[in-house]
XYZ file of C-alpha atoms in Angstrom:
556
model
C -17.582 0.162 36.100
C -19.435 -3.151 36.676
C -18.752 -5.414 39.627
C -16.166 -8.199 39.023
C -17.814 -11.499 38.157
C -16.372 -14.621 39.774
C -16.753 -18.368 39.382
C -16.340 -20.725 42.355
C -15.494 -24.321 41.318
C -15.615 -26.899 44.108
C -17.377 -30.247 44.550
C -18.290 -29.484 48.204
C -21.354 -27.301 48.723
C -20.060 -26.056 52.077
C -16.771 -24.867 50.598
C -18.573 -22.962 47.835
C -21.012 -21.427 50.297
C -18.245 -20.321 52.688
C -16.113 -18.758 49.961
C -19.032 -16.953 48.316
C -20.164 -15.529 51.693
C -16.692 -14.174 52.452
C -16.285 -12.701 48.950
C -19.594 -10.876 49.332
C -18.418 -9.442 52.659
C -15.332 -8.153 50.808
C -17.553 -6.366 48.295
C -17.736 -8.962 45.482
C -21.397 -10.022 45.317
C -21.432 -11.374 41.724
C -20.436 -15.036 42.158
C -21.433 -18.140 40.175
C -20.942 -21.780 41.218
C -19.821 -24.998 39.502
C -19.544 -28.433 41.148
C -16.764 -29.781 38.897
C -14.382 -28.824 36.114
C -16.630 -29.977 33.282
C -19.489 -27.713 34.379
C -17.017 -24.895 34.946
C -15.634 -25.175 31.384
C -19.115 -24.891 29.898
C -19.824 -21.814 31.999
C -16.506 -20.145 31.102
C -17.129 -20.756 27.389
C -20.548 -19.078 27.613
C -19.876 -16.259 30.102
C -17.246 -13.650 30.893
C -15.533 -13.950 34.266
C -12.917 -11.795 35.936
C -11.636 -14.435 38.372
C -11.974 -18.184 38.919
C -11.457 -20.024 42.216
C -10.649 -23.631 41.269
C -10.509 -26.667 43.543
C -7.833 -29.145 42.477
C -9.383 -32.395 43.700
C -12.853 -33.002 42.227
C -14.761 -35.906 40.625
C -15.768 -35.978 36.924
C -13.063 -33.458 35.964
C -10.412 -32.316 38.457
C -8.669 -28.928 38.600
C -5.581 -30.078 36.661
C -7.637 -31.332 33.705
C -9.648 -28.125 33.805
C -6.476 -26.003 33.681
C -5.155 -28.013 30.710
C -8.419 -27.670 28.815
C -8.602 -23.923 29.490
C -5.047 -23.446 28.310
C -5.631 -25.447 25.112
C -8.750 -23.417 24.282
C -7.137 -20.090 25.192
C -9.687 -19.522 27.962
C -7.081 -18.746 30.607
C -4.986 -16.273 28.572
C -6.255 -13.239 30.487
C -8.422 -14.889 33.129
C -6.712 -15.239 36.543
C -7.239 -18.547 38.356
C -6.720 -19.008 42.083
C -6.416 -22.644 43.172
C -8.168 -23.952 46.266
C -6.034 -26.585 47.987
C -5.166 -28.153 51.263
C -2.558 -26.265 53.281
C 0.070 -28.981 53.016
C -0.484 -29.853 49.351
C 2.369 -27.704 47.931
C 3.379 -30.256 45.291
C -0.050 -30.052 43.645
C 0.015 -26.257 43.995
C 3.286 -26.127 42.038
C 1.794 -28.386 39.370
C -1.243 -26.114 39.098
C 0.908 -23.002 38.678
C 2.823 -24.747 35.894
C -0.519 -25.311 34.152
C -1.384 -21.610 34.311
C -2.941 -20.895 37.709
C -2.299 -17.412 39.114
C -2.153 -18.129 42.840
C -3.540 -20.412 45.522
C -5.523 -20.324 48.765
C -5.385 -23.021 51.373
C -8.390 -24.336 53.247
C -9.781 -23.135 55.588
C -9.828 -19.652 53.993
C -7.917 -16.860 55.744
C -9.959 -13.643 55.258
C -6.858 -11.412 55.037
C -5.155 -13.607 52.433
C -8.427 -13.999 50.523
C -8.840 -10.221 50.332
C -5.237 -9.564 49.284
C -5.006 -12.293 46.646
C -8.415 -11.506 45.174
C -7.529 -7.826 44.850
C -4.141 -8.678 43.325
C -5.624 -11.058 40.749
C -8.314 -8.562 39.739
C -5.755 -5.766 39.383
C -3.575 -7.943 37.168
C -6.574 -8.796 34.968
C -7.505 -5.127 34.755
C -4.022 -4.246 33.533
C -4.053 -7.103 31.011
C -7.410 -5.935 29.631
C -6.095 -2.360 29.451
C -3.065 -3.577 27.497
C -5.309 -5.549 25.157
C -7.461 -2.488 24.538
C -4.369 -0.378 23.938
C -3.160 -2.913 21.379
C -6.583 -3.002 19.754
C -6.815 0.754 19.359
C -3.146 1.676 18.936
C -0.564 1.199 16.182
C 2.550 -0.204 17.908
C 4.981 1.059 15.258
C 4.051 4.756 15.439
C 2.353 4.928 18.837
C -0.674 6.572 17.210
C -4.243 5.440 17.586
C -5.237 3.185 14.699
C -8.344 3.063 12.521
C -10.246 1.192 15.233
C -9.213 3.910 17.672
C -10.565 6.535 15.287
C -13.898 4.695 15.079
C -14.028 4.445 18.867
C -13.403 8.187 19.246
C -15.953 9.111 16.575
C -18.593 6.932 18.231
C -17.889 8.336 21.680
C -20.662 10.449 23.191
C -18.015 12.944 24.280
C -16.772 13.411 20.713
C -17.095 16.941 19.389
C -15.283 16.309 16.099
C -16.501 18.557 13.267
C -14.100 17.597 10.476
C -11.421 15.129 9.441
C -8.514 15.065 6.993
C -6.789 11.982 5.597
C -3.272 11.995 4.103
C -1.850 9.386 1.731
C 1.903 8.841 1.260
C 2.321 7.675 -2.331
C 5.828 6.266 -1.820
C 5.143 4.130 1.254
C 4.501 0.978 -0.788
C 7.746 1.479 -2.673
C 9.640 1.831 0.631
C 7.961 -1.336 1.875
C 8.838 -3.354 -1.230
C 12.392 -1.989 -1.466
C 13.473 -1.868 2.187
C 11.070 -4.045 4.162
C 8.548 -3.601 6.957
C 10.864 -2.195 9.666
C 12.222 0.660 7.559
C 8.753 1.360 6.123
C 7.410 1.704 9.669
C 10.295 3.992 10.599
C 9.525 6.089 7.531
C 5.860 6.303 8.508
C 6.784 7.222 12.098
C 9.078 9.976 10.822
C 6.231 11.413 8.748
C 3.880 11.141 11.722
C 6.410 13.000 13.865
C 6.601 15.759 11.248
C 2.818 16.004 11.232
C 2.707 16.115 15.023
C 5.229 18.965 15.211
C 3.263 20.994 12.630
C -0.036 20.376 14.405
C 1.360 21.293 17.826
C 2.915 24.514 16.533
C 0.244 25.842 14.188
C -3.101 24.055 14.407
C -4.672 23.901 17.893
C -7.998 22.931 16.306
C -6.582 19.464 15.586
C -7.807 17.020 18.221
C -5.987 13.775 17.411
C -3.688 12.059 14.865
C -4.322 8.471 13.721
C -2.635 5.809 11.604
C -5.637 5.087 9.416
C -3.830 2.422 7.399
C -0.330 1.394 6.325
C 0.231 4.512 4.231
C -2.560 6.731 5.571
C -2.468 9.348 8.326
C -5.629 11.059 9.479
C -6.507 13.886 11.829
C -9.736 15.006 13.469
C -10.543 18.674 14.006
C -13.052 20.927 15.735
C -13.053 23.447 12.874
C -15.930 23.339 10.383
C -14.786 26.048 7.941
C -14.251 24.275 4.601
C -11.868 26.904 3.208
C -9.763 26.823 6.347
C -9.697 23.021 6.328
C -8.524 22.907 2.717
C -5.766 25.435 3.513
C -4.648 23.313 6.473
C -4.584 20.213 4.255
C -2.505 21.997 1.592
C -0.027 23.267 4.181
C 0.419 19.850 5.785
C 0.697 18.134 2.389
C 3.555 20.458 1.416
C 5.368 19.720 4.679
C 4.949 15.947 4.293
C 5.926 15.969 0.606
C 9.274 16.538 -1.081
C 12.657 14.878 -0.695
C 12.735 12.449 2.225
C 15.644 10.419 3.550
C 15.000 6.673 3.809
C 17.705 4.416 5.218
C 20.739 5.014 2.957
C 18.700 6.479 0.103
C 16.153 9.180 -0.649
C 12.813 9.555 -2.375
C 10.537 12.315 -3.595
C 7.321 11.918 -1.614
C 4.009 13.213 -2.976
C 1.312 13.382 -0.310
C -2.348 13.937 -1.172
C -5.198 14.689 1.228
C -8.942 14.250 1.433
C -10.999 16.689 3.534
C -14.394 15.981 5.092
C -16.392 18.711 6.861
C -19.820 18.992 8.529
C -19.658 15.758 10.508
C -22.515 16.545 12.889
C -25.107 13.747 12.893
C -22.871 11.596 10.670
C -22.031 8.013 11.713
C -18.454 6.805 11.963
C -19.081 4.404 9.074
C -20.174 7.297 6.832
C -17.212 9.400 7.946
C -14.748 6.678 6.974
C -16.486 6.238 3.621
C -16.341 9.988 2.967
C -12.656 10.143 3.879
C -11.877 7.348 1.442
C -14.018 8.937 -1.275
C -12.427 12.369 -0.857
C -8.974 10.819 -1.090
C -9.960 9.058 -4.304
C -10.813 12.450 -5.841
C -7.201 13.676 -5.516
C -4.446 13.531 -8.124
C -0.926 14.936 -8.540
C -2.302 18.147 -10.054
C -4.948 18.502 -7.342
C -3.414 17.011 -4.179
C -6.242 18.165 -1.894
C -9.918 17.302 -2.417
C -12.928 18.348 -0.355
C -15.550 15.608 -0.108
C -18.352 16.171 -2.574
C -21.306 13.793 -2.621
C -21.842 14.503 -6.337
C -18.442 12.982 -7.062
C -19.006 9.883 -4.961
C -19.685 7.584 -7.917
C -16.488 8.738 -9.603
C -14.597 8.314 -6.346
C -16.047 4.847 -5.826
C -14.934 3.872 -9.332
C -11.434 5.043 -8.504
C -11.483 2.999 -5.288
C -12.673 -0.029 -7.263
C -10.005 0.461 -9.935
C -7.300 0.926 -7.304
C -8.258 -2.261 -5.455
C -8.668 -4.346 -8.611
C -5.462 -3.014 -10.151
C -3.412 -4.540 -7.366
C -5.062 -7.902 -7.998
C -4.549 -7.518 -11.761
C -0.839 -6.872 -11.240
C -0.431 -9.703 -8.720
C -2.303 -12.160 -10.959
C -0.572 -11.064 -14.192
C -3.895 -10.014 -15.762
C -2.485 -6.968 -17.531
C -1.798 -7.372 -21.241
C 1.043 -5.928 -23.295
C 0.238 -4.571 -26.752
C 2.930 -3.645 -29.267
C 2.834 -0.633 -31.571
C 5.098 -1.217 -34.570
C 7.664 1.379 -35.635
C 8.145 1.690 -39.390
C 11.340 2.577 -41.236
C 10.694 5.840 -43.098
C 12.623 4.735 -46.192
C 11.745 1.059 -46.546
C 8.291 1.134 -44.914
C 9.188 -2.067 -43.050
C 8.434 -2.772 -39.402
C 11.842 -2.621 -37.765
C 10.980 -1.985 -34.083
C 8.076 -1.556 -31.666
C 6.998 -0.058 -28.367
C 5.456 -2.150 -25.579
C 2.251 -0.584 -24.186
C 0.294 -1.888 -21.210
C -3.447 -2.522 -21.508
C -6.043 -3.648 -18.978
C -9.368 -5.257 -19.849
C -11.360 -5.354 -16.624
C -13.814 -8.244 -16.340
C -16.690 -5.921 -15.402
C -15.615 -2.362 -16.265
C -14.270 -3.247 -19.698
C -11.127 -1.723 -21.193
C -9.651 0.793 -18.739
C -7.452 3.482 -20.246
C -3.778 3.618 -19.209
C -4.439 7.308 -18.626
C -6.732 6.233 -15.791
C -4.900 3.349 -14.159
C -1.236 4.354 -14.582
C -1.593 7.525 -12.433
C -3.357 5.400 -9.826
C -0.457 2.934 -9.888
C 2.005 5.809 -9.499
C 0.124 7.379 -6.599
C -0.338 4.071 -4.773
C 3.167 2.670 -5.030
C 2.223 -0.006 -7.590
C 4.074 1.424 -10.576
C 7.228 -0.617 -9.962
C 5.294 -3.894 -9.831
C 3.310 -2.866 -12.916
C 6.527 -2.005 -14.754
C 8.034 -5.349 -13.854
C 4.996 -7.177 -15.269
C 5.305 -5.275 -18.568
C 9.069 -5.853 -18.672
C 8.824 -9.612 -18.167
C 5.917 -10.048 -20.603
C 7.837 -8.069 -23.224
C 10.875 -10.302 -22.713
C 8.705 -13.364 -23.247
C 7.462 -11.880 -26.535
C 11.044 -11.175 -27.584
C 11.911 -14.776 -26.757
C 9.073 -15.950 -29.023
C 10.281 -13.689 -31.847
C 13.848 -14.920 -31.389
C 12.735 -18.543 -31.789
C 10.864 -17.573 -34.959
C 13.892 -15.714 -36.297
C 12.098 -12.352 -36.635
C 13.295 -10.300 -33.669
C 13.098 -6.513 -33.648
C 14.081 -4.082 -30.865
C 11.197 -3.372 -28.503
C 11.046 -0.261 -26.306
C 9.870 -0.697 -22.713
C 8.753 2.363 -20.767
C 10.536 2.666 -17.417
C 8.945 4.658 -14.581
C 11.039 6.918 -12.390
C 10.414 4.876 -9.217
C 11.677 1.740 -10.961
C 14.663 3.461 -12.555
C 15.752 5.033 -9.257
C 15.777 1.736 -7.339
C 19.289 0.842 -6.216
C 19.181 -2.597 -7.868
C 17.590 -1.549 -11.180
C 20.578 -2.448 -13.387
C 21.085 -5.877 -11.853
C 17.324 -6.570 -11.936
C 17.157 -5.828 -15.672
C 20.236 -7.905 -16.432
C 19.046 -10.869 -14.394
C 15.601 -10.767 -16.027
C 17.089 -10.758 -19.547
C 19.465 -13.582 -18.664
C 16.692 -15.609 -17.031
C 14.433 -15.295 -20.089
C 17.394 -15.942 -22.437
C 16.670 -12.929 -24.634
C 19.337 -11.211 -26.765
C 19.919 -7.988 -24.836
C 20.458 -5.871 -27.966
C 16.718 -6.140 -28.689
C 15.756 -4.644 -25.321
C 15.387 -0.871 -25.449
C 14.673 1.036 -22.237
C 12.576 4.149 -22.760
C 12.720 6.953 -20.179
C 11.221 10.426 -20.038
C 13.196 13.551 -19.264
C 11.299 13.992 -15.983
C 12.621 10.633 -14.785
C 16.135 12.058 -14.874
C 15.390 15.537 -13.525
C 16.061 14.763 -9.852
C 19.643 13.655 -10.374
C 21.275 13.952 -13.775
C 24.605 12.713 -12.452
C 23.087 9.550 -10.990
C 20.991 9.077 -14.145
C 24.071 9.255 -16.375
C 25.782 6.676 -14.163
C 22.871 4.210 -14.337
C 22.371 4.684 -18.079
C 26.076 4.100 -18.700
C 25.932 0.854 -16.731
C 22.895 -0.289 -18.731
C 24.536 0.482 -22.080
C 27.704 -1.336 -21.006
C 25.544 -4.450 -20.542
C 24.103 -4.128 -24.053
C 20.792 -2.363 -23.436
C 19.685 0.379 -25.828
C 18.424 3.652 -24.338
C 15.696 5.932 -25.731
C 14.648 9.361 -24.461
C 10.855 9.639 -24.711
C 8.682 12.788 -25.025
C 11.646 14.812 -26.257
C 10.891 18.532 -26.478
C 8.231 18.599 -23.747
C 10.656 19.377 -20.897
C 12.717 22.435 -20.060
C 16.279 21.226 -20.478
C 16.121 18.761 -23.358
C 18.899 20.254 -25.499
C 21.440 20.356 -22.686
C 20.522 16.806 -21.695
C 21.410 15.510 -25.142
C 25.038 16.414 -24.500
C 25.157 14.640 -21.137
C 23.025 11.527 -21.401
C 24.311 8.293 -22.955
C 21.484 7.684 -25.455
C 20.834 5.655 -28.599
C 17.496 7.022 -29.690
C 15.396 10.165 -29.485
C 11.580 10.061 -29.608
C 9.990 13.302 -30.783
C 6.672 13.919 -29.070
C 3.351 13.841 -30.890
C 2.646 17.485 -30.095
C 5.257 18.585 -32.682
C 3.553 16.467 -35.337
C 0.132 17.896 -34.456
C 1.435 21.449 -35.008
C 2.768 20.797 -38.509
C -0.451 21.888 -40.248
C -0.902 24.963 -38.063
C 2.415 26.762 -38.158
C 5.227 26.853 -40.706
C 7.713 27.398 -37.878
C 6.772 23.977 -36.506
C 8.043 22.362 -39.708
C 11.373 24.174 -39.367
C 11.639 23.293 -35.676
C 10.944 19.603 -36.236
C 13.436 19.452 -39.113
C 16.096 21.074 -36.941
C 15.394 18.638 -34.089
C 15.886 15.672 -36.419
C 19.085 17.194 -37.758
C 20.404 17.918 -34.270
C 19.739 14.346 -33.165
C 21.594 12.986 -36.215
C 24.523 15.298 -35.470
C 24.726 13.620 -32.072
C 24.550 10.172 -33.709
C 21.053 9.446 -32.351
C 18.313 7.549 -34.158
C 15.047 9.513 -34.413
C 11.549 8.101 -33.849
C 8.580 10.410 -34.486
C 5.386 9.585 -32.593
C 1.774 10.289 -33.520
C 2.025 10.177 -37.300
C -1.544 9.772 -38.517
C -1.878 10.977 -42.140
C -0.103 10.873 -45.474
C 1.043 14.507 -45.331
C 2.802 13.860 -42.039
C 4.467 10.742 -43.475
C 5.660 12.770 -46.444
C 7.119 15.428 -44.175
C 9.004 12.814 -42.117
C 10.562 11.518 -45.320
C 11.603 15.071 -46.236
C 12.934 15.715 -42.710
C 14.999 12.514 -42.881
C 13.478 10.968 -39.742
C 14.435 7.334 -39.146
C 11.295 5.682 -37.747
C 7.593 6.491 -37.651
C 5.199 5.378 -34.949
C 1.514 6.161 -35.299
C -1.960 5.158 -36.414
C -1.194 5.859 -40.079
C 0.568 2.493 -40.216
C -0.412 0.562 -37.093
C -2.368 0.880 -33.892
C -1.034 -1.023 -30.846
C -1.484 -4.750 -31.551
C -2.141 -7.633 -29.153
C 0.828 -9.937 -28.695
C -0.421 -12.674 -31.054
C -1.193 -10.233 -33.877
C 2.160 -8.531 -33.454
C 4.057 -11.827 -33.598
C 2.071 -12.866 -36.681
C 2.814 -9.541 -38.389
C 6.563 -10.072 -38.018
C 6.600 -13.789 -38.731
C 4.266 -13.990 -41.745
C 5.966 -14.680 -45.083
C 6.665 -11.686 -47.315
C 4.662 -11.868 -50.561
């Protein structure tokens, strides 16, 4: 540890000489001098000092003015200042303490007091610096070292880290937006505690746990066996995932992990980049990914898309296209489905199949859904003014649907945009309702009581669809495209689809068939008595202006 560096500020040469000589006898040889406050300020701005001895009465700039200037510039925040004053000048001493001085010494200097007060001031500064460093390298909410702490440990010469794993909590952002910062931090701390207990019990090779970012936990390890590391990541992901209690509610967390091995001779900057890249290679079907340099470009694209998607949502850059639904009998456009599209300024059109899973995994799906909802309402408002409104289906994600204020949010949005509620159809998949059928029935009933129409999407792709039809308050059933695709391959598929349409009609449900792309399929839907057709045979998804024109143009 280096010797403390001190600055002696006094307009009398003899006083500076005497004090410096005594400090050197006490073991503090590194002392600088300044003859007035103005010189001292310039020196403090340019150098780092551990203690300042400051005379109060000086020409050019006295001690009081110096203290004020230091306080205004933040120079005295963690720099102790001991005033030098006459023994009977207590009034000025009190004034100096009010301005931020630490202590005082009277002239002539008493060696015992000088030693004690110097040691005390230096100890206080040492503790303040230690606290600052702790704050710099530690996350106050969880008590874990932060990302800067991880970098510090990786750069340490004593570091013998061979591998690292990073974990991402997909629902953290939703907790933050729904419950606020305090509860989100408590949720993170709970997950960190779970990770700590697992590590302490089962994985002695883990060296440290870090809060890498708001929703990211990371660990460093001494192990360098890739297979073992992946197994550890899978085990910890399973423990951190699943149903979690949050405040007065619950959520279904899905944690993914990126694994980086062989860290010898790798810089901390490269390690962080590899952690981020490995995490970007994960998905719900493959929650653990081992860093692979060959996949870096793909991972970097995902990172770019993830970052830009947040900006696109915040800045309302996403577009809503509308795919018309055609009446099977009359061949007229009588409804539509709202579909989100994203044309990136540099990457071009990005498929929903690419960015929607990213939104789901990063807690942005609620915000994305709200953008689509509001833009669809604005289109409905335009159609209403033109006198050509049709019901439009809006896809609702499970995170949005399960929010405690979902019903009131929908109602307030419709009222605010002044849209006739009967034209707003909420489209949900069976998987959205799997976690709690009872709660789902309750929410759907509330929505229908307020005038919303309800459609069940992707019917036939789940495991309990038939039983759900008897429980859920629905208006419409959408038969998935996969049934249409099988029509030409298997005669039984024709019988099955016909029976599904008939069953839906028995339950007083309107039937929409998706993915109709050729004349034979259209003909079959007429024979099967389906109500509406949605597919490329009639219309691809249309931009908002084209869709409005289609409905508003005069009939020839």
